[in-house]
Tab-separated table of C-alpha atoms and ligand atoms in Angstrom:
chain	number	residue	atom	x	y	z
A	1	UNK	CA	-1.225	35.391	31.050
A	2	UNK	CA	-3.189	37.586	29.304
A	3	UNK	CA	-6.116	36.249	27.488
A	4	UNK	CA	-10.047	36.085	29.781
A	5	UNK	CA	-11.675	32.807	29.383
A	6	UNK	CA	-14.066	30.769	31.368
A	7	UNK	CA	-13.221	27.346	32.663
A	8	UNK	CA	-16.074	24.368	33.219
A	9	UNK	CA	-15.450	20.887	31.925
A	10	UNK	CA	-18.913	19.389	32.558
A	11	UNK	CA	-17.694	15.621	31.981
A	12	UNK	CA	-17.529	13.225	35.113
A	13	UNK	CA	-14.540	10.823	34.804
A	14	UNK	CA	-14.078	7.353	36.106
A	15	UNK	CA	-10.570	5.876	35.897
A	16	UNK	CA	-8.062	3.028	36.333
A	17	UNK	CA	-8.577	-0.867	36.212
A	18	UNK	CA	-12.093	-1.176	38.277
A	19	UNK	CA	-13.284	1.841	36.254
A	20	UNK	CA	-15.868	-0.023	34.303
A	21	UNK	CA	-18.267	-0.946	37.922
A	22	UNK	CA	-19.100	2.603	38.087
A	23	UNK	CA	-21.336	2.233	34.700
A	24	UNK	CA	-23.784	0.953	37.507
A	25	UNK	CA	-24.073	4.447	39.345
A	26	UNK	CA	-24.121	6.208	36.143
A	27	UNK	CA	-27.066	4.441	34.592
A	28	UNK	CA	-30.046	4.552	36.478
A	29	UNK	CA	-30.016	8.411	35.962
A	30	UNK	CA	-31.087	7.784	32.527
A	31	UNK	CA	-34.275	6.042	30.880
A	32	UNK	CA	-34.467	2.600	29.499
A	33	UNK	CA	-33.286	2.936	26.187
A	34	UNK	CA	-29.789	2.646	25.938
A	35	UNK	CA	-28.178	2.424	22.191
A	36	UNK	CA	-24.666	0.876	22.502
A	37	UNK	CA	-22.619	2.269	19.788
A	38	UNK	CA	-19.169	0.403	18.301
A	39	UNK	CA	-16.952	-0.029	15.752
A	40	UNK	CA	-15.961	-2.835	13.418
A	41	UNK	CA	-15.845	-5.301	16.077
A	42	UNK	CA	-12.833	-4.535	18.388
A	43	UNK	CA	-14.826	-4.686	21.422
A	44	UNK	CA	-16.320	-8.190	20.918
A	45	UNK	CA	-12.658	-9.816	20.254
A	46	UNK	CA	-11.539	-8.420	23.423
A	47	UNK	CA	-14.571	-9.229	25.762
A	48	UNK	CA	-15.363	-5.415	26.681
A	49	UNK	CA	-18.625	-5.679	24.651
A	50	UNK	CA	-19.766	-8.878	26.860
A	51	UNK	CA	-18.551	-6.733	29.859
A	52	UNK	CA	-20.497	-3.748	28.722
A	53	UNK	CA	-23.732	-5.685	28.078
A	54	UNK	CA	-24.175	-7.785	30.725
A	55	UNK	CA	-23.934	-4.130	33.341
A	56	UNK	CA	-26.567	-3.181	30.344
A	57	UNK	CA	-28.713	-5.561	31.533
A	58	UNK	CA	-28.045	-6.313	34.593
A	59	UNK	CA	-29.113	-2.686	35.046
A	60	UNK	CA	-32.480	-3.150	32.891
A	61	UNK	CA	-31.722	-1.435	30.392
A	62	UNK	CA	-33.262	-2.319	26.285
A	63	UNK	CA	-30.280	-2.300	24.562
A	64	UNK	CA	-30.698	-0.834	20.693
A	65	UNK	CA	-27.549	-1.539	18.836
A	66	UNK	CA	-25.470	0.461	16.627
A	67	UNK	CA	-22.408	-1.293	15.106
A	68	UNK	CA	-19.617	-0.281	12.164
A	69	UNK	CA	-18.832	3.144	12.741
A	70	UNK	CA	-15.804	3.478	10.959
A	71	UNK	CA	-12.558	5.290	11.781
A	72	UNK	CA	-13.459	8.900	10.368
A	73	UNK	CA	-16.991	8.109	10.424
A	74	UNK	CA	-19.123	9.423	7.414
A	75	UNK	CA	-21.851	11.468	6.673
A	76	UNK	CA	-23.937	8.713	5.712
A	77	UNK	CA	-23.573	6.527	9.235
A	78	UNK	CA	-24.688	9.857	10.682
A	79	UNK	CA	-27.842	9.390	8.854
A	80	UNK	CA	-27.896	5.897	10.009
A	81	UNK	CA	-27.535	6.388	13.341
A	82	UNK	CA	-30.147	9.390	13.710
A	83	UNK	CA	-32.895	6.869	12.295
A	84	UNK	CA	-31.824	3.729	14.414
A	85	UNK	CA	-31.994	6.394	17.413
A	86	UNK	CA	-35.196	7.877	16.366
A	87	UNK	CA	-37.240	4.853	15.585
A	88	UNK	CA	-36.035	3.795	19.066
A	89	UNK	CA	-36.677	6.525	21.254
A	90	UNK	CA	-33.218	6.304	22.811
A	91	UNK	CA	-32.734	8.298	26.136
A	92	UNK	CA	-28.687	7.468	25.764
A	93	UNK	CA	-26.568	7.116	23.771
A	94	UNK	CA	-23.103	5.296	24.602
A	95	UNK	CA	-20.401	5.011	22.683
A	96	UNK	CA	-17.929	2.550	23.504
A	97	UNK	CA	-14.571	2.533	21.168
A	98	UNK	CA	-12.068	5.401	20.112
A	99	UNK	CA	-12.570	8.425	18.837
A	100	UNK	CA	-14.641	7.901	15.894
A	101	UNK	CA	-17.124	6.082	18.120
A	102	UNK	CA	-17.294	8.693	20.307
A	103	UNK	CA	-17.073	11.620	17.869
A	104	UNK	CA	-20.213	10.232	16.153
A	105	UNK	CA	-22.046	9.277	19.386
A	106	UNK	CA	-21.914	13.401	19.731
A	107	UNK	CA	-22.815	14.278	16.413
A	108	UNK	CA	-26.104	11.616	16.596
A	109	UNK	CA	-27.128	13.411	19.849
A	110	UNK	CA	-27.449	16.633	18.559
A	111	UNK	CA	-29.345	15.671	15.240
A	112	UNK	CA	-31.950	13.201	16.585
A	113	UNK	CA	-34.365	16.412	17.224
A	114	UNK	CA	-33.242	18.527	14.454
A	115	UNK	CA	-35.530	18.105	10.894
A	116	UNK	CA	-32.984	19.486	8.667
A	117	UNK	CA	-29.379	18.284	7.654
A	118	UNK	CA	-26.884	18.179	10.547
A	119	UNK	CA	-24.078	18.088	7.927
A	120	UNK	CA	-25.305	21.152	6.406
A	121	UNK	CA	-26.223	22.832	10.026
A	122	UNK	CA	-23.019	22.308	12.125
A	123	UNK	CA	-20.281	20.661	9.972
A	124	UNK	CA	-21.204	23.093	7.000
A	125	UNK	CA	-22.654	26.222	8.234
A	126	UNK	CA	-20.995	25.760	11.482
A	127	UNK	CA	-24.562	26.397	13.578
A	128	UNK	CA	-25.278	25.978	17.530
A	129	UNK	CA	-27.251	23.344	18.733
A	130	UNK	CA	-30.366	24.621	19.239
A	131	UNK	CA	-32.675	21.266	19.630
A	132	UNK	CA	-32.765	18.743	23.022
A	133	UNK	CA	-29.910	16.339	22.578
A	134	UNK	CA	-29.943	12.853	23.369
A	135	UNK	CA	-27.123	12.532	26.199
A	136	UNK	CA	-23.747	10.790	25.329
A	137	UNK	CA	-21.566	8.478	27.874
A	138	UNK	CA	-17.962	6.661	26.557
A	139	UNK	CA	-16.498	3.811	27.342
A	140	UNK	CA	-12.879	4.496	25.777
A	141	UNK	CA	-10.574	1.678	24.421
A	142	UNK	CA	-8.188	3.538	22.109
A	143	UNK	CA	-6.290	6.680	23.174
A	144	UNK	CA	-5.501	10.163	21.482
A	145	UNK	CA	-8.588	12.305	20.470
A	146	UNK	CA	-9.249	13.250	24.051
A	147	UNK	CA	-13.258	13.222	22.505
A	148	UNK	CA	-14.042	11.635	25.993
A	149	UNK	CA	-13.737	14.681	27.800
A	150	UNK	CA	-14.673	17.321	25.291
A	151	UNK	CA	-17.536	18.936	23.235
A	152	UNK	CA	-15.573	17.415	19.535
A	153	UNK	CA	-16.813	15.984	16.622
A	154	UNK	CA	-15.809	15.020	13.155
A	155	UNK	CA	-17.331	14.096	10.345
A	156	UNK	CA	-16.251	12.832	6.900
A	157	UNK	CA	-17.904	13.684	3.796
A	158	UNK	CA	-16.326	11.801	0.920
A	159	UNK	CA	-18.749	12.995	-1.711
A	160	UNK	CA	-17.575	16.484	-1.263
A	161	UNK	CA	-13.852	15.595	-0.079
A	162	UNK	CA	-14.350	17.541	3.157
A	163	UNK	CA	-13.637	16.492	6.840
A	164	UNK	CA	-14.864	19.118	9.455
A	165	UNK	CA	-14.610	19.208	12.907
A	166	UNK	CA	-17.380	21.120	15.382
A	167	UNK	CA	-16.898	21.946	18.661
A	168	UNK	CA	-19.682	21.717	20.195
A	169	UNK	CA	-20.276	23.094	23.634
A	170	UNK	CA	-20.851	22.042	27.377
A	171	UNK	CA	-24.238	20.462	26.643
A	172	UNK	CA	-22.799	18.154	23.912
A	173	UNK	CA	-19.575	16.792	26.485
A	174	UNK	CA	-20.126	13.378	26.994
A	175	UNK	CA	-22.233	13.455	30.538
A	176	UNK	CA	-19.523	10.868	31.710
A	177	UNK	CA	-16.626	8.439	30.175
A	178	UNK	CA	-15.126	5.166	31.356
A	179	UNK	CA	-11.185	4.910	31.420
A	180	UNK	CA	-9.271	1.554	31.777
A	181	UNK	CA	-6.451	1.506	30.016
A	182	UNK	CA	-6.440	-2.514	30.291
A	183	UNK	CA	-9.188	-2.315	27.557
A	184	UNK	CA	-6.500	-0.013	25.164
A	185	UNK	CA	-4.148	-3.316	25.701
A	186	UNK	CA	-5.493	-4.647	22.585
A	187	UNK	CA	-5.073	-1.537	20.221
A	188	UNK	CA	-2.819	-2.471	17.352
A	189	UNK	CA	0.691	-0.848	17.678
A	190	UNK	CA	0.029	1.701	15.028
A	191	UNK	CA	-3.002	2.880	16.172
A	192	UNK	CA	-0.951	3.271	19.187
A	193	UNK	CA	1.571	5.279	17.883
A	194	UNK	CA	-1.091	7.231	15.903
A	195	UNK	CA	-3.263	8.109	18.612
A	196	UNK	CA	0.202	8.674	20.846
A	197	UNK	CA	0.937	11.428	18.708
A	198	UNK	CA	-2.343	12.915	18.001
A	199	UNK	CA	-2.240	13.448	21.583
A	200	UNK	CA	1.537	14.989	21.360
A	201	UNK	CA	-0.217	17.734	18.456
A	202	UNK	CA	-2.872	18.573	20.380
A	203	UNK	CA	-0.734	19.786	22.934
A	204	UNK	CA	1.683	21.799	20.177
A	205	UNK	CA	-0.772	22.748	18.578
A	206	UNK	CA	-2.172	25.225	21.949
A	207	UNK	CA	1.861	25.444	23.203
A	208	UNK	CA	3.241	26.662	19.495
A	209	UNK	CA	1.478	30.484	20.181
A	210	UNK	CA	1.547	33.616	21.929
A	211	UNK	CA	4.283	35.271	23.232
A	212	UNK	CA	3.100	35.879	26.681
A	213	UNK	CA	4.046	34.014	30.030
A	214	UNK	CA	1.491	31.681	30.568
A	215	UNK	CA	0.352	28.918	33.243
A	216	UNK	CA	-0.797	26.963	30.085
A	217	UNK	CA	2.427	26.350	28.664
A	218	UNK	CA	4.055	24.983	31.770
A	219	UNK	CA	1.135	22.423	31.879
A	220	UNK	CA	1.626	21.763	28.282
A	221	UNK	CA	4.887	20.806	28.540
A	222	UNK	CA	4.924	18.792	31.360
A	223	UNK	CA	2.551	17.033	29.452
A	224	UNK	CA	4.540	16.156	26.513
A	225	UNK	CA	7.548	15.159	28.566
A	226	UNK	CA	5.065	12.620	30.192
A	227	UNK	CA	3.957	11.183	27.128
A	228	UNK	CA	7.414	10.548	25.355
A	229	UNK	CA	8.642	9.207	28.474
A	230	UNK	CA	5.365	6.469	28.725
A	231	UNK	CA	5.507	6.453	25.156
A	232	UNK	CA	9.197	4.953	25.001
A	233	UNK	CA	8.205	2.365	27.496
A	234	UNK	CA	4.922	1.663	25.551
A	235	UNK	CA	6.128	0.724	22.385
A	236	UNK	CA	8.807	-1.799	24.123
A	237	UNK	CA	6.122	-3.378	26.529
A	238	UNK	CA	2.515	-2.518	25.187
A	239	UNK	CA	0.634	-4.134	28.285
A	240	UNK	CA	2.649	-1.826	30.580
A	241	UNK	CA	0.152	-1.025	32.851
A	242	UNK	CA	1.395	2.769	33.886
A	243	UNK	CA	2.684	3.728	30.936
A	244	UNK	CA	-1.025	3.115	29.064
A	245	UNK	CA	-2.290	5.124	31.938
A	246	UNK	CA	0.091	7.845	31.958
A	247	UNK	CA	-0.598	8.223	27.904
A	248	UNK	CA	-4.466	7.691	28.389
A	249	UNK	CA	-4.532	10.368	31.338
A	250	UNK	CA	-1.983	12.980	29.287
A	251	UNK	CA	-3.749	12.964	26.151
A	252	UNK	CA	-7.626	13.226	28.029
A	253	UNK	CA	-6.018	16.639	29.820
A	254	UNK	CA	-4.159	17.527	26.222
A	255	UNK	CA	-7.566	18.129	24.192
A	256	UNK	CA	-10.086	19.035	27.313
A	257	UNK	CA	-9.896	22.902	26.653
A	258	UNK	CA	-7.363	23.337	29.941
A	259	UNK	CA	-4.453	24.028	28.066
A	260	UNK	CA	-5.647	26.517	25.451
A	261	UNK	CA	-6.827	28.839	28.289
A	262	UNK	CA	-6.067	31.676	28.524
A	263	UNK	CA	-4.142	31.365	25.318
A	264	UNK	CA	-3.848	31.846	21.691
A	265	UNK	CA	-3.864	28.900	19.667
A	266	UNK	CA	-2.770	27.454	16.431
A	267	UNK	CA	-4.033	24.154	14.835
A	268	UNK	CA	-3.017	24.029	11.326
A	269	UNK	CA	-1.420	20.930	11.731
A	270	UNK	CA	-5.171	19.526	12.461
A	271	UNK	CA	-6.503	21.679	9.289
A	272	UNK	CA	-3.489	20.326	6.968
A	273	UNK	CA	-4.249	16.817	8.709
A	274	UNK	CA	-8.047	16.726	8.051
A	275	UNK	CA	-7.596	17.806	4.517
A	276	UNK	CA	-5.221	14.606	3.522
A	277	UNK	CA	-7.881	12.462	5.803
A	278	UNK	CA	-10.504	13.851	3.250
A	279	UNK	CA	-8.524	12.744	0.199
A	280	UNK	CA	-7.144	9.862	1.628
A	281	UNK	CA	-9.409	8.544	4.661
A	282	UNK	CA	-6.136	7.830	6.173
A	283	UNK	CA	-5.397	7.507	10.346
A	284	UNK	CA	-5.701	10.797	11.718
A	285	UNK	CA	-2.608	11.010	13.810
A	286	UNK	CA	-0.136	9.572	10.996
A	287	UNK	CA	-1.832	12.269	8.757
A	288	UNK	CA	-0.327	15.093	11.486
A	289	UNK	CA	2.507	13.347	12.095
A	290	UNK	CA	3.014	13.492	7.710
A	291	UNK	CA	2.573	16.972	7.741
A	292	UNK	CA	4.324	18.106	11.374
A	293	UNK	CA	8.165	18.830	11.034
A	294	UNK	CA	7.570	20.487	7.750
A	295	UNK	CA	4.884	23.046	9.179
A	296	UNK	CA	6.751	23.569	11.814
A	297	UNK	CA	10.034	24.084	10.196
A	298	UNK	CA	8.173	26.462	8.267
A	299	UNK	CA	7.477	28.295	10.904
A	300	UNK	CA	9.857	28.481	13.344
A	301	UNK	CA	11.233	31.746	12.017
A	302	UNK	CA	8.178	33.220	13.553
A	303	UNK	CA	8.386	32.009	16.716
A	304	UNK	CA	12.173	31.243	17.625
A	305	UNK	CA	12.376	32.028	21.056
A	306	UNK	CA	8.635	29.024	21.683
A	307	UNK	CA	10.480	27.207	19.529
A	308	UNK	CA	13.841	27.230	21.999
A	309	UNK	CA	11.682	26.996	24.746
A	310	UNK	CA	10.247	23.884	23.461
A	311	UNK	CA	13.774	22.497	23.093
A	312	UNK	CA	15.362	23.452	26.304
A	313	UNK	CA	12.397	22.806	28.306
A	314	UNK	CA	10.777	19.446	26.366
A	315	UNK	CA	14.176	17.916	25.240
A	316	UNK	CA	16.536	18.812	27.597
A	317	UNK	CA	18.655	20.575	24.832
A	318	UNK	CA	21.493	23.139	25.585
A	319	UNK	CA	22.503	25.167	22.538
A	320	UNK	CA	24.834	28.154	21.475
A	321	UNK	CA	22.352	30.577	19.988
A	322	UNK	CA	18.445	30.851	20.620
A	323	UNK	CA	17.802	29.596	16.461
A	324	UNK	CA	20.134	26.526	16.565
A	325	UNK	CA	17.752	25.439	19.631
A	326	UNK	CA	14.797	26.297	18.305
A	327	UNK	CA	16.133	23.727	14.841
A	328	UNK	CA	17.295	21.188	17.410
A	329	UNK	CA	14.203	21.289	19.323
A	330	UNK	CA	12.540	20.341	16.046
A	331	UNK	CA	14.929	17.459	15.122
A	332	UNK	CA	14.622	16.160	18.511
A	333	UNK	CA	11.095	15.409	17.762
A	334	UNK	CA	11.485	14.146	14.453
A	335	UNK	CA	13.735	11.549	15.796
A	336	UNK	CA	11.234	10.305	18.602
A	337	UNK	CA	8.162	10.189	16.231
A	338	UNK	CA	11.195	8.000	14.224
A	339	UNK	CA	11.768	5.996	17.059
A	340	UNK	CA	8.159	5.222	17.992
A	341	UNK	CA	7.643	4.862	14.729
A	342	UNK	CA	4.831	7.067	13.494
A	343	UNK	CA	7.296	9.131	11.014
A	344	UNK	CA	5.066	8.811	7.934
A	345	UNK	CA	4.872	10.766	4.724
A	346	UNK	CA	2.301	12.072	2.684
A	347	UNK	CA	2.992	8.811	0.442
A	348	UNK	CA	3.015	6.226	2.379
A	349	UNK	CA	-0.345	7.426	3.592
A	350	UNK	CA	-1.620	6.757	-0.228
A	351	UNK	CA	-1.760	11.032	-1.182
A	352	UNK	CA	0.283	11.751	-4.588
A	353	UNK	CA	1.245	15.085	-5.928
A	354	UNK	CA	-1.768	15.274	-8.296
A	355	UNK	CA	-4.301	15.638	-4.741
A	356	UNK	CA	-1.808	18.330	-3.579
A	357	UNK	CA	-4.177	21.291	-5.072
A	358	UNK	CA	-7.030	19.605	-4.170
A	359	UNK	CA	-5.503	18.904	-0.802
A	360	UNK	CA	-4.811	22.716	-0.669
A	361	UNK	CA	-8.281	23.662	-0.969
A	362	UNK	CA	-9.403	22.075	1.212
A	363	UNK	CA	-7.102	22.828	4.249
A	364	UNK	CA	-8.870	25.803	6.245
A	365	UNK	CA	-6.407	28.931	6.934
A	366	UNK	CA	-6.314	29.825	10.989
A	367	UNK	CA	-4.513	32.682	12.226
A	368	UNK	CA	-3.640	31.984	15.667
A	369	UNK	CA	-0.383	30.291	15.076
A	370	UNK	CA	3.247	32.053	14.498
A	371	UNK	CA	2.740	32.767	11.051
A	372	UNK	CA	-1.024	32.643	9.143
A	373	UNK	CA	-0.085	30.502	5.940
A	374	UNK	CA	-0.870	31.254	2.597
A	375	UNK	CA	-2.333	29.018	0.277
A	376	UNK	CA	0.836	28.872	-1.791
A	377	UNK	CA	2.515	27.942	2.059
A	378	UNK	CA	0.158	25.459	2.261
A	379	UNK	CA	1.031	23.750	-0.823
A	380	UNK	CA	4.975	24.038	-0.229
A	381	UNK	CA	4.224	22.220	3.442
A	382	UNK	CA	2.096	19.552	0.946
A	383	UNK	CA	4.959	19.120	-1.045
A	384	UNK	CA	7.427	18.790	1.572
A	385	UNK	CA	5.477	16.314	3.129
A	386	UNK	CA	5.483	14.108	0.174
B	1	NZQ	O1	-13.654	-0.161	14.862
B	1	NZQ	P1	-12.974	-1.071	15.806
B	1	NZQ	O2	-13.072	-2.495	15.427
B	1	NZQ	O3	-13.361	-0.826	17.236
B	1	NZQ	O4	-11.381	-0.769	15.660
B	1	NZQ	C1	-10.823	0.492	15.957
B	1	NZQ	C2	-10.421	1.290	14.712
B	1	NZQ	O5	-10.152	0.430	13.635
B	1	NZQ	C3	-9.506	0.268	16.630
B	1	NZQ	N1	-9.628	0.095	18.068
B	1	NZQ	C4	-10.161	0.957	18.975
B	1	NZQ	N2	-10.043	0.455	20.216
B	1	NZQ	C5	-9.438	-0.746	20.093
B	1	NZQ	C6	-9.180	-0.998	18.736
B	1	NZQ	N3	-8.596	-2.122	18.280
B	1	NZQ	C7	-8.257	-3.054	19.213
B	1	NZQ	N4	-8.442	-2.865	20.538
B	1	NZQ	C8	-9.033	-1.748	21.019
B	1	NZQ	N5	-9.177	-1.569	22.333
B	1	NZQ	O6	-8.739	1.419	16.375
B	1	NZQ	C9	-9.110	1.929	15.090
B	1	NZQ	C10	-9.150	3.431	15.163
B	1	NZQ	O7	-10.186	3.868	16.007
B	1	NZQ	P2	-10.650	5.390	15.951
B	1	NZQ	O8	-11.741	5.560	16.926
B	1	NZQ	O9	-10.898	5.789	14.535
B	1	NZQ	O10	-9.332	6.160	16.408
B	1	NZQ	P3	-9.159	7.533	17.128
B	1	NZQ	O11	-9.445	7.427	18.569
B	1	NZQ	O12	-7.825	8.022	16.721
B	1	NZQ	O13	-10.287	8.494	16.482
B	1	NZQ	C11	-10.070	9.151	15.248
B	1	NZQ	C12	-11.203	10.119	14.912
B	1	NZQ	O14	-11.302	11.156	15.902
B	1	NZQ	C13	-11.213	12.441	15.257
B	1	NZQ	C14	-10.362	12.126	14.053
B	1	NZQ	O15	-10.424	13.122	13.059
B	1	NZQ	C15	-10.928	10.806	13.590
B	1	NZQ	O16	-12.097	10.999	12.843
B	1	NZQ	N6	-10.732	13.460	16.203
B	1	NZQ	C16	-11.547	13.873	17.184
B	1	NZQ	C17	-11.205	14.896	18.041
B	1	NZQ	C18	-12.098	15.394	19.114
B	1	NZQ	N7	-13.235	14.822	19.335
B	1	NZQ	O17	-11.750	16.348	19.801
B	1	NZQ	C19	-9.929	15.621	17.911
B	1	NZQ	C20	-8.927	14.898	17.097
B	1	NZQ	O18	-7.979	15.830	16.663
B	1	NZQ	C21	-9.482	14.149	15.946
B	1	NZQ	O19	-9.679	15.010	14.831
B	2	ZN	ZN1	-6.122	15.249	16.645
């Protein structure tokens, strides 16, 4: 290993079916304003909202709504949500839903005490936090962004056809989240299969780097052999109790900075991804699934010997030379995302050739992966993923 990072993850988990009670210890450490933020309404159909409010009160805590964040939530609710949590003096905010609901829970937190425009100051201009935020805690239902344990945020501007991601850091991790992957039961299959695979990417997209022995990659793979395996019992028996909690606990450690330490890493998949979910507000993990096995076909010239690694070590693959691996390793993947069903392309997720250049420039170029794309690449990957 041979990169120097530091290591804190500053976010206290609760997991597993009775996961939910221990919203009781968390929230007398905060004042009496609590805002509950949701989504379109998944939580009241399944009974976690009645679940959530009545610890709410039982707790005495004023509850200040905040409903309809959408998947990819916009600019605009972010403008929402600061005044509802302004105008209410909220002391928490907590976000119960996937990872939109979360995502903007984190990006109203560290607005509320800033005057100017957040969009402009950390989605734009990519700034630090420099205002008191408003403390975040999650209550997850749907699995995949790993935004429950990790500083994360994105926000969609359609206006300007841009999605952009900040990291923020430790102060912006949500203080604590609630896991019970009972309340994922109800997720639609493919939002399953989405999130599933968002989770897969995040891990390739801190394994496919570096050439140096590292601790990282081990985990990493272990990982993804954990959630294919859960993953092939999920999509036969959805209310599978350890498979849901084998995928929810995989993808929480595949995007909560443990992986990438120590590490290069690549995530052009996620820039590629974003762009199409700017053009075509479509589900984030069938947007990298769209664009996967032609990036990385793409690239595997540049990094053969990850590449057969991946195969040998992820698929169980034996092969003759180290390239006809490193191409089976890829096909091997292409026919599980086939067989779970989140094989998607460009099309089907409503992008035609005519966004392609638009698409293009709006993709950000990163250089930590095997080969740093061009923007002529970037459109041939488009294209292929057509
Ligand atoms: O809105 P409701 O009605 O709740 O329905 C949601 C939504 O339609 C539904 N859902 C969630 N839990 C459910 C459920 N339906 C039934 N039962 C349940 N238990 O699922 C739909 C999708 O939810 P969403 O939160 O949008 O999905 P996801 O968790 O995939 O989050 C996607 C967002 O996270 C960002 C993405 O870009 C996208 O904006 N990401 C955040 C990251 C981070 N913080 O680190 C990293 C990721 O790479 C990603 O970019
Ligand atoms: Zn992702």
């Amino acid at each position: 290993m041979l990169g120097n990072f530091e290591f804190c993850n500053p976010t206290r988990l609760y997991f597993g079916k009775d996961s939910l009670e221990f919203l009781k210890q968390e929230l007398p450490k905060y004042g009496s304003n609590v805002m509950l933020i949701y989504g379109g309404g998944s939580i009241k159909r399944n009974g976690v909202y009645d679940q959530v409010v009545s610890i709410l009160k039982s707790c005495g805590k004023k509850i200040v709504e905040d409903a309809g964040v959408m998947p990819n939530p916009t600019v605009e609710k972010l403008y929402e949500g600061v005044k509802i949590a302004r105008e209410n003096s909220v002391d928490l905010l907590l976000a119960v839903g996937g990872g939109s609901v979360c995502d903007y829970a984190k990006a109203v937190s560290v607005s509320v005490n800033y005057d100017g425009d957040p969009w402009e100051k950390y989605f734009l201009k990519m700034e630090d936090v420099e205002c008191k935020i408003v403390p975040v805690g999650c209550i997850l239902t749907m699995v995949g962004t790993g935004s429950e344990m990790n500083g994360g945020s994105v926000i969609s501007n359609h206006k300007t056809k841009l999605k952009i991601g900040h990291v923020f850091g430790d102060n912006v991790y949500p203080k604590f989240s609630i896991l019970n992957p009972e309340f994922t039961f109800t997720v639609p299959e493919r939002q399953m299969v989405a999130g599933i695979y968002d989770a897969f990417n995040h891990i390739c997209e801190q394994y496919f780097s570096g050439e140096d022995d590292n601790v990282s990659d081990y985990i990493a793979e272990g990982l993804m052999k954990s959630i294919v395996a859960s993953s092939r019992v999920a999509i036969k028996d959805p209310k599978n109790y350890e498979a849901r909690s084998n995928i929810m606990w995989a993808a929480t450690w595949a995007l909560n900075t443990l992986i990438g330490k120590g590490k290069s890493q690549d995530w052009m998949v996620h820039m590629l991804g974003q762009a199409v979910g700017a053009y075509t507000d479509a589900t984030h993990g069938l947007t990298l699934a769209a664009v996967s096995i032609p990036y990385y076909r793409f690239i595997m010239p540049n990094g053969i010997s990850k590449f057969a690694r991946f195969a040998r070590n992820v698929w169980n693959l034996e092969g003759k030379s180290e390239e006809d691996l490193a191409k089976a390793g890829i096909d091997a993947m292409k026919s599980w995302m086939e067989e779970i069903g989140v094989a998607k392309t460009l099309t089907d997720l409503g992008a035609t050739s005519e966004m392609i250049d638009g698409i293009a420039d709006a993709t950000f170029i990163l250089d930590g992966g095997y080969k740093k794309l061009t923007r002529d690449d970037v459109v041939a990957i488009l294209k292929e993923s057509l």
